[in-house]
CSV table of C-alpha atoms in Angstrom, one decimal:
chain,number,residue,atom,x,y,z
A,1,UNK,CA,-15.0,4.7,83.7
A,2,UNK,CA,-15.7,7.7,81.1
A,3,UNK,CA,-13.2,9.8,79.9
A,4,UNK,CA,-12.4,13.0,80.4
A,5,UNK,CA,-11.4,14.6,77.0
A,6,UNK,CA,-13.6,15.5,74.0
A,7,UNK,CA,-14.8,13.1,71.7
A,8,UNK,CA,-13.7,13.0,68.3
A,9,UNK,CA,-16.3,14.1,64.8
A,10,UNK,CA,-17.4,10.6,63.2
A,11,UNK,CA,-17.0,9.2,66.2
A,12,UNK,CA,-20.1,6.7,67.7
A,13,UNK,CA,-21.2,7.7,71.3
A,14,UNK,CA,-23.7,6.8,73.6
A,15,UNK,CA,-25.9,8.9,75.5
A,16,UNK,CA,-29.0,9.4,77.5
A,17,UNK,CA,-31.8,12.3,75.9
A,18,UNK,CA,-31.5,15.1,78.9
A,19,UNK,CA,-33.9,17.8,77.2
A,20,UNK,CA,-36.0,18.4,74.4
A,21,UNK,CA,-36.7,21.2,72.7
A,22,UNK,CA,-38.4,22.8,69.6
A,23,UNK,CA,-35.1,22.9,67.4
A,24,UNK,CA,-33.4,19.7,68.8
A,25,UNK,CA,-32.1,17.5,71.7
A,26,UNK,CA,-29.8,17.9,74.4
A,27,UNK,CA,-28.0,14.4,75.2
A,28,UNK,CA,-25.8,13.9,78.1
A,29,UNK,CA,-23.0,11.3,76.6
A,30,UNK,CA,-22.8,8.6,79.0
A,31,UNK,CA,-19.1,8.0,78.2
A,32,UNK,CA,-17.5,10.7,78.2
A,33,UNK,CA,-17.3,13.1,81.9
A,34,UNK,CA,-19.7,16.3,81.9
A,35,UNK,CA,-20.1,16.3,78.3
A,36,UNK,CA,-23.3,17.2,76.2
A,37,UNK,CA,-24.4,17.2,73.1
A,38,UNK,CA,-27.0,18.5,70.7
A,39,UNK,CA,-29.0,16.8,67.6
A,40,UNK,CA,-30.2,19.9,65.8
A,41,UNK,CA,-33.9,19.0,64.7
A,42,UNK,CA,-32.6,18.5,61.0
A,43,UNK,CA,-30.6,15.4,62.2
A,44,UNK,CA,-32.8,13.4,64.6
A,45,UNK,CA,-34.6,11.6,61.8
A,46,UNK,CA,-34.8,11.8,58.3
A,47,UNK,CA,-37.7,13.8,56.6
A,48,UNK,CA,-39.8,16.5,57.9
A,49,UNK,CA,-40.5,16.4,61.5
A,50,UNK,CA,-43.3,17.8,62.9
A,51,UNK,CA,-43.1,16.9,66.8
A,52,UNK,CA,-38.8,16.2,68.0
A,53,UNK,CA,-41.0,14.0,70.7
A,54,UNK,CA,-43.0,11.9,68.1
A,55,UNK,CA,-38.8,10.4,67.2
A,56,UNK,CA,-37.1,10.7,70.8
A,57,UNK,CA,-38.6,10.6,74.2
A,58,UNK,CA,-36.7,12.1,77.4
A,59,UNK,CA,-34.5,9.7,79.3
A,60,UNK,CA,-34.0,7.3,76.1
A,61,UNK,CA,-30.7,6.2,75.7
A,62,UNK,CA,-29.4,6.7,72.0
A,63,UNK,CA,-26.2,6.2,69.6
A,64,UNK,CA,-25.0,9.4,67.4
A,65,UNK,CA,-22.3,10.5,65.4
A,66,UNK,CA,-20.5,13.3,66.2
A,67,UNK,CA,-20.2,16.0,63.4
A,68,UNK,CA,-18.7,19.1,65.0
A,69,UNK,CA,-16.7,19.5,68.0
A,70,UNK,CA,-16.0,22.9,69.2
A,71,UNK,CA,-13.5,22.9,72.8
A,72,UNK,CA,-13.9,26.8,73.2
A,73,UNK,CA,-17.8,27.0,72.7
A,74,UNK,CA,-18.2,23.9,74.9
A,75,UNK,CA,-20.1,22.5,72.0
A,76,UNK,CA,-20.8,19.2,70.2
A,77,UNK,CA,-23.1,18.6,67.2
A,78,UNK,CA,-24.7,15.8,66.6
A,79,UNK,CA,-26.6,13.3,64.4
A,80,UNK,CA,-28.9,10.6,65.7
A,81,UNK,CA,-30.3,10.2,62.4
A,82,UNK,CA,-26.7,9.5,60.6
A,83,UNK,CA,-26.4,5.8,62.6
A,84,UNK,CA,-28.0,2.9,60.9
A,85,UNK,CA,-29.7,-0.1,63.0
A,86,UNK,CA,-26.2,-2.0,62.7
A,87,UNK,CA,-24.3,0.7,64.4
A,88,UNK,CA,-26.6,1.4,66.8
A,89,UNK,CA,-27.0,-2.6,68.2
A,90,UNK,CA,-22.3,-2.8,67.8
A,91,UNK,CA,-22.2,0.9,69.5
A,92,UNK,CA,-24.9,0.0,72.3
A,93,UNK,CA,-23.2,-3.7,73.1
A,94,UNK,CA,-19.9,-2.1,73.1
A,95,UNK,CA,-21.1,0.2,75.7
A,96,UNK,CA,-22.4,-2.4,77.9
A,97,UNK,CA,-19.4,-4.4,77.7
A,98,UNK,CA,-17.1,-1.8,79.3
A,99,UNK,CA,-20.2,-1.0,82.1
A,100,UNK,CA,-19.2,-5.3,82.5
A,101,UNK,CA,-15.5,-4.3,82.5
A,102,UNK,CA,-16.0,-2.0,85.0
A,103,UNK,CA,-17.3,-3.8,87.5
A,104,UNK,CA,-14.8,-6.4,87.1
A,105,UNK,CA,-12.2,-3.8,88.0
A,106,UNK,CA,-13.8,-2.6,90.9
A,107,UNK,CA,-14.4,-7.0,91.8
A,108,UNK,CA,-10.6,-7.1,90.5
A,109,UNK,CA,-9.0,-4.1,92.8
A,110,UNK,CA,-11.6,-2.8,95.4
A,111,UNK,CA,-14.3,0.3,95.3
A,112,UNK,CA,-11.4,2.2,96.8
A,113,UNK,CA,-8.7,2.1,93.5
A,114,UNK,CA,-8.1,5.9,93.1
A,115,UNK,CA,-8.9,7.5,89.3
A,116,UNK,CA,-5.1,6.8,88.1
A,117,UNK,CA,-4.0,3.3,89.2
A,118,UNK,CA,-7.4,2.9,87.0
A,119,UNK,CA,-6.9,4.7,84.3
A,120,UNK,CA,-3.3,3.1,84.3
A,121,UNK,CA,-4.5,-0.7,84.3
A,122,UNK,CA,-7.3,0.5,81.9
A,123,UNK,CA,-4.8,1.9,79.6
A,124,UNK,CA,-2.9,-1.2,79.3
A,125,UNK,CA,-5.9,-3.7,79.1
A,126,UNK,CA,-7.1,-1.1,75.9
A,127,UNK,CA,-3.8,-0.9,74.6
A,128,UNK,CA,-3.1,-4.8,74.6
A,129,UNK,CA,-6.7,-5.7,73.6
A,130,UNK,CA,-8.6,-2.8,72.1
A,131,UNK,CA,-10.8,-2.6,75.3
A,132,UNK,CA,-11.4,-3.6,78.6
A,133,UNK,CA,-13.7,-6.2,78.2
A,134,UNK,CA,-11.8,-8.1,75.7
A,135,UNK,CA,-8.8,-8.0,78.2
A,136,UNK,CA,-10.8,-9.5,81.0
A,137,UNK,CA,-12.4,-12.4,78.5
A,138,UNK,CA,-8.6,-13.3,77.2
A,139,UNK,CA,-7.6,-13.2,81.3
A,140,UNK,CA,-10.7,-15.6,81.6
A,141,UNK,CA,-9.8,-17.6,78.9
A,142,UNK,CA,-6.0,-18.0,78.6
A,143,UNK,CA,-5.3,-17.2,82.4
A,144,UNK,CA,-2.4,-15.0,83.3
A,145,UNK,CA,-0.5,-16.1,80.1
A,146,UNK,CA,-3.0,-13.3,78.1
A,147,UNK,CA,-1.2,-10.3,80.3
A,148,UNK,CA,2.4,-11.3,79.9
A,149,UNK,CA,2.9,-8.7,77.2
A,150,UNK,CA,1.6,-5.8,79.0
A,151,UNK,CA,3.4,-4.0,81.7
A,152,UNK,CA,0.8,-4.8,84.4
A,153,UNK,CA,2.6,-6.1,87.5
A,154,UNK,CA,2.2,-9.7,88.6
A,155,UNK,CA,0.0,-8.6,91.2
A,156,UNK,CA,-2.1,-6.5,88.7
A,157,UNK,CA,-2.0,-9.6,86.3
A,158,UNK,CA,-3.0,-11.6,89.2
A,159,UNK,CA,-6.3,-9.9,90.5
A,160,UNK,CA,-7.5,-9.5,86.8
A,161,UNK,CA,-7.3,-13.4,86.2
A,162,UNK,CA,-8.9,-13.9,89.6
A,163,UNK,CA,-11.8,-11.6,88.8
A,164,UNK,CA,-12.4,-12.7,85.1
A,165,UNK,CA,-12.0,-16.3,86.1
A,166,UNK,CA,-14.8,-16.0,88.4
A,167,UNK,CA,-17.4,-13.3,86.2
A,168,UNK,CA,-16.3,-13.4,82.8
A,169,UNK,CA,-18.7,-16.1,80.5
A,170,UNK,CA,-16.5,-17.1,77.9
A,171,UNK,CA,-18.2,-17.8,74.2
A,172,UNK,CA,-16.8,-21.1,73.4
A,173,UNK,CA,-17.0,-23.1,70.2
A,174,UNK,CA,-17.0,-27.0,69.6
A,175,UNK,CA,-15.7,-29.5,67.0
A,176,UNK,CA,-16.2,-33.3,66.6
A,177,UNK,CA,-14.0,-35.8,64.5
A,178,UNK,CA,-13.6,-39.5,64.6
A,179,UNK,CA,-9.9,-41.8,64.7
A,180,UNK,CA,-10.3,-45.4,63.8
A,181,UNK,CA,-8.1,-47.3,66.0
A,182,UNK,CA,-7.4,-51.4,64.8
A,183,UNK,CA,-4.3,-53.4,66.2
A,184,UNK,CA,-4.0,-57.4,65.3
A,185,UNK,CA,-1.5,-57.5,68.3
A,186,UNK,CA,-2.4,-60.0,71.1
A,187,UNK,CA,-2.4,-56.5,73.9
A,188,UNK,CA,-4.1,-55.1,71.1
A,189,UNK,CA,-6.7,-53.8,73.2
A,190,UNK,CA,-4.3,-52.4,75.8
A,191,UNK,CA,-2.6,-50.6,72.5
A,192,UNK,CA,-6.1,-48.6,71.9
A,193,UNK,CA,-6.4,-47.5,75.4
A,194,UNK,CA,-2.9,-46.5,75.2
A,195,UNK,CA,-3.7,-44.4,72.0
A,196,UNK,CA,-7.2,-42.8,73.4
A,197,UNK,CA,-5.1,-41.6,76.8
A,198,UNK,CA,-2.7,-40.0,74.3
A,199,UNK,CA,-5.7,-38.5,72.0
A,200,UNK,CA,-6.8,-36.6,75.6
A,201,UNK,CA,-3.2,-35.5,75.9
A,202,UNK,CA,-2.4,-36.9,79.1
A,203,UNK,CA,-2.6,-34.1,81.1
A,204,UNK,CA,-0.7,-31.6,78.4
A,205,UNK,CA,-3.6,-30.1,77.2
A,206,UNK,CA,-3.8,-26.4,77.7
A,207,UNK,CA,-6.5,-25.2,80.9
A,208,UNK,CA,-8.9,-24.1,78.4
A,209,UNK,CA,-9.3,-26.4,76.0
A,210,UNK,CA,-12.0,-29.2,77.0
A,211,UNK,CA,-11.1,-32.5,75.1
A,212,UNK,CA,-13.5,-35.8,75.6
A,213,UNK,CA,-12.3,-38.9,73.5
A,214,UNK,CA,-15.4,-41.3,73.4
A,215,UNK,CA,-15.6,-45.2,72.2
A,216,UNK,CA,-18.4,-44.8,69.6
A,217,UNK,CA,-18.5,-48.7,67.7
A,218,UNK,CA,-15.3,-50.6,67.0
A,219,UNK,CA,-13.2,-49.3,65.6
A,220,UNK,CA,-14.4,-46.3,65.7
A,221,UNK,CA,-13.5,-43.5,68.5
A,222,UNK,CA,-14.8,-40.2,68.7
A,223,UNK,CA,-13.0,-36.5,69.7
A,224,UNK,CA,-15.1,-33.9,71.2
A,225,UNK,CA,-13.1,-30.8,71.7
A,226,UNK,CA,-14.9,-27.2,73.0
A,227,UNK,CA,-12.4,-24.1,72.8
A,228,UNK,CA,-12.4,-20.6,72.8
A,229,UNK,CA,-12.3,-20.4,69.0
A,230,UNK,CA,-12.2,-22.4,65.9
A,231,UNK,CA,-9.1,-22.0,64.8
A,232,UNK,CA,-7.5,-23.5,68.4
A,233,UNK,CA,-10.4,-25.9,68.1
A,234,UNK,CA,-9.6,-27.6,65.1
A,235,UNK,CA,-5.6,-27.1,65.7
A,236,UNK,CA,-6.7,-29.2,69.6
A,237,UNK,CA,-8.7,-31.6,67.4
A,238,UNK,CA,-6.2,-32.8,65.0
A,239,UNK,CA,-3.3,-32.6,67.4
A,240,UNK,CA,-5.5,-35.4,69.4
A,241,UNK,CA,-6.0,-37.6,66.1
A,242,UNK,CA,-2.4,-37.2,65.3
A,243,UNK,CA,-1.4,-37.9,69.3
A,244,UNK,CA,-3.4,-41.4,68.8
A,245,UNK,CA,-2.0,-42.3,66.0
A,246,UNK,CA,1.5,-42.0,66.9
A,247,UNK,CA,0.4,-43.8,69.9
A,248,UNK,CA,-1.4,-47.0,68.2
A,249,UNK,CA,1.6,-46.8,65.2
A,250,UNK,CA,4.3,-47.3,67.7
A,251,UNK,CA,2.4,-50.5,69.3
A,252,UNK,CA,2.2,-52.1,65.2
A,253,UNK,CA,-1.8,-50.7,65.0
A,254,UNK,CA,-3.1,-48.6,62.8
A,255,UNK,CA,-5.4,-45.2,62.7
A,256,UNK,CA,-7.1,-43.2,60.3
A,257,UNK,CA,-8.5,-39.3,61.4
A,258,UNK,CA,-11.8,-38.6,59.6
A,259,UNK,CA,-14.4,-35.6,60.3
A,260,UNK,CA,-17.7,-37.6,59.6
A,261,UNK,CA,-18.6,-40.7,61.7
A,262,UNK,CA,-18.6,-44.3,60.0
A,263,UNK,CA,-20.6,-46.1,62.4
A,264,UNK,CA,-24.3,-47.0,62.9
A,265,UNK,CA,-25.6,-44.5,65.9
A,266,UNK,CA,-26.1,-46.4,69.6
């Protein structure tokens, strides 16, 4: 997808070195439709400059800040030299991401989806997540539930999960704690495997969340949970402790939730 207006000045764009020249280079801007730019020589690199080529080469694909727009002239000014190493890796990975996100639309709705049913579902995925990209990895993560805000139709909604759940590689994070499970009861040993089926949630916990509750050394137990972030994580890992000990509590045992394991290692 690029887009067919003007870019705005400050503005971070990518593009692709088209022509150079004595005074400057032409870019082509990769996300934006027929537009082109020009770095003056003044603002390809800091310092005097000797040979635009020594800096830029023909084809290379650069970040750089708009300064000056100018609709009627069909101009735009701009700076390679104003974007530090941090912008330029963000801008460049940004790009990428929405060349990800739309290929995932065309997987999602065909090669055929005409410029405004695109521009539509675009619109709402942008609006809903800030871009494209992060609207498919929310789809791949928290399944149509992520779309239930926007004004996509459930068919929409439908094809997006489909496509992200298949192409989308989610980041995930993982956190490890520990419940120490004891009941004196004579079924006290039914009462902990009571307790660890309720730590995994007994089928109740959300698609992507990945819980494991392990037997580590009596009395010790352990909770591996991997998540799409740490705060849901954490919030998964002590919902499991408390889970258990409600669980072994009710049956006259006894629990205790710590982060760090007791136990000698296997």
């Amino acid at each position: 997808m690029k887009f067919s207006g003007w870019p705005e000045p400050g503005e971070l764009v990518v593009g692709r070195v088209d022509e150079i020249e004595d005074f400057g280079v032409f870019v082509d801007l990769l996300e934006y439709e027929d537009k082109r730019g020009l770095a003056h020589i003044s603002e390809v690199a800091s310092g005097w400059i000797k040979n635009v080529r020594d800096h830029v080469n023909e084809g290379q694909t650069v970040v750089a800040k708009v300064l000056d727009v100018d609709e009627d002239a069909q101009q735009i000014d701009l700076s390679i030299k104003d974007v530090n190493d941090h912008q330029r890796k963000d801008t460049i990975q940004e790009w990428k991401n929405e060349q990800k996100a739309d290929n995932w639309m065309s997987i999602a709705f065909g090669e055929d989806l005409d410029d405004d049913h695109y521009a539509a579902i675009a619109e709402e995925l942008i609006a809903a997540f800030g871009s494209m990209y992060d609207g498919f990895e929310q789809a791949a993560i928290h399944g149509t539930e992520a779309l239930e805000e926007t004004d996509l139709d459930d068919d929409e909604i439908d094809a997006i999960v489909e496509a992200a759940r298949e192409n989308v590689s989610v980041p995930y994070v993982n956190v490890t704690g520990y419940v120490d499970l004891t009941c004196p009861s004579q079924d006290g040993v039914d009462a902990i495997k009571e307790a660890m089926q309720a730590a995994e949630g007994n089928g109740s916990v959300p698609e992507e969340i990945d819980l494991e509750v392990t037997y580590v050394g009596a009395p010790e137990y352990r909770i591996e949970v991997q998540a799409p972030d740490y705060k849901t994580a954490e919030s998964q890992l002590e919902a499991s402790a408390d889970r258990a000990t409600a669980a072994i509590e009710e049956r006259g045992g006894s629990a205790e939730y710590h982060r760090e394991r007791t136990t000698d290692e296997e």
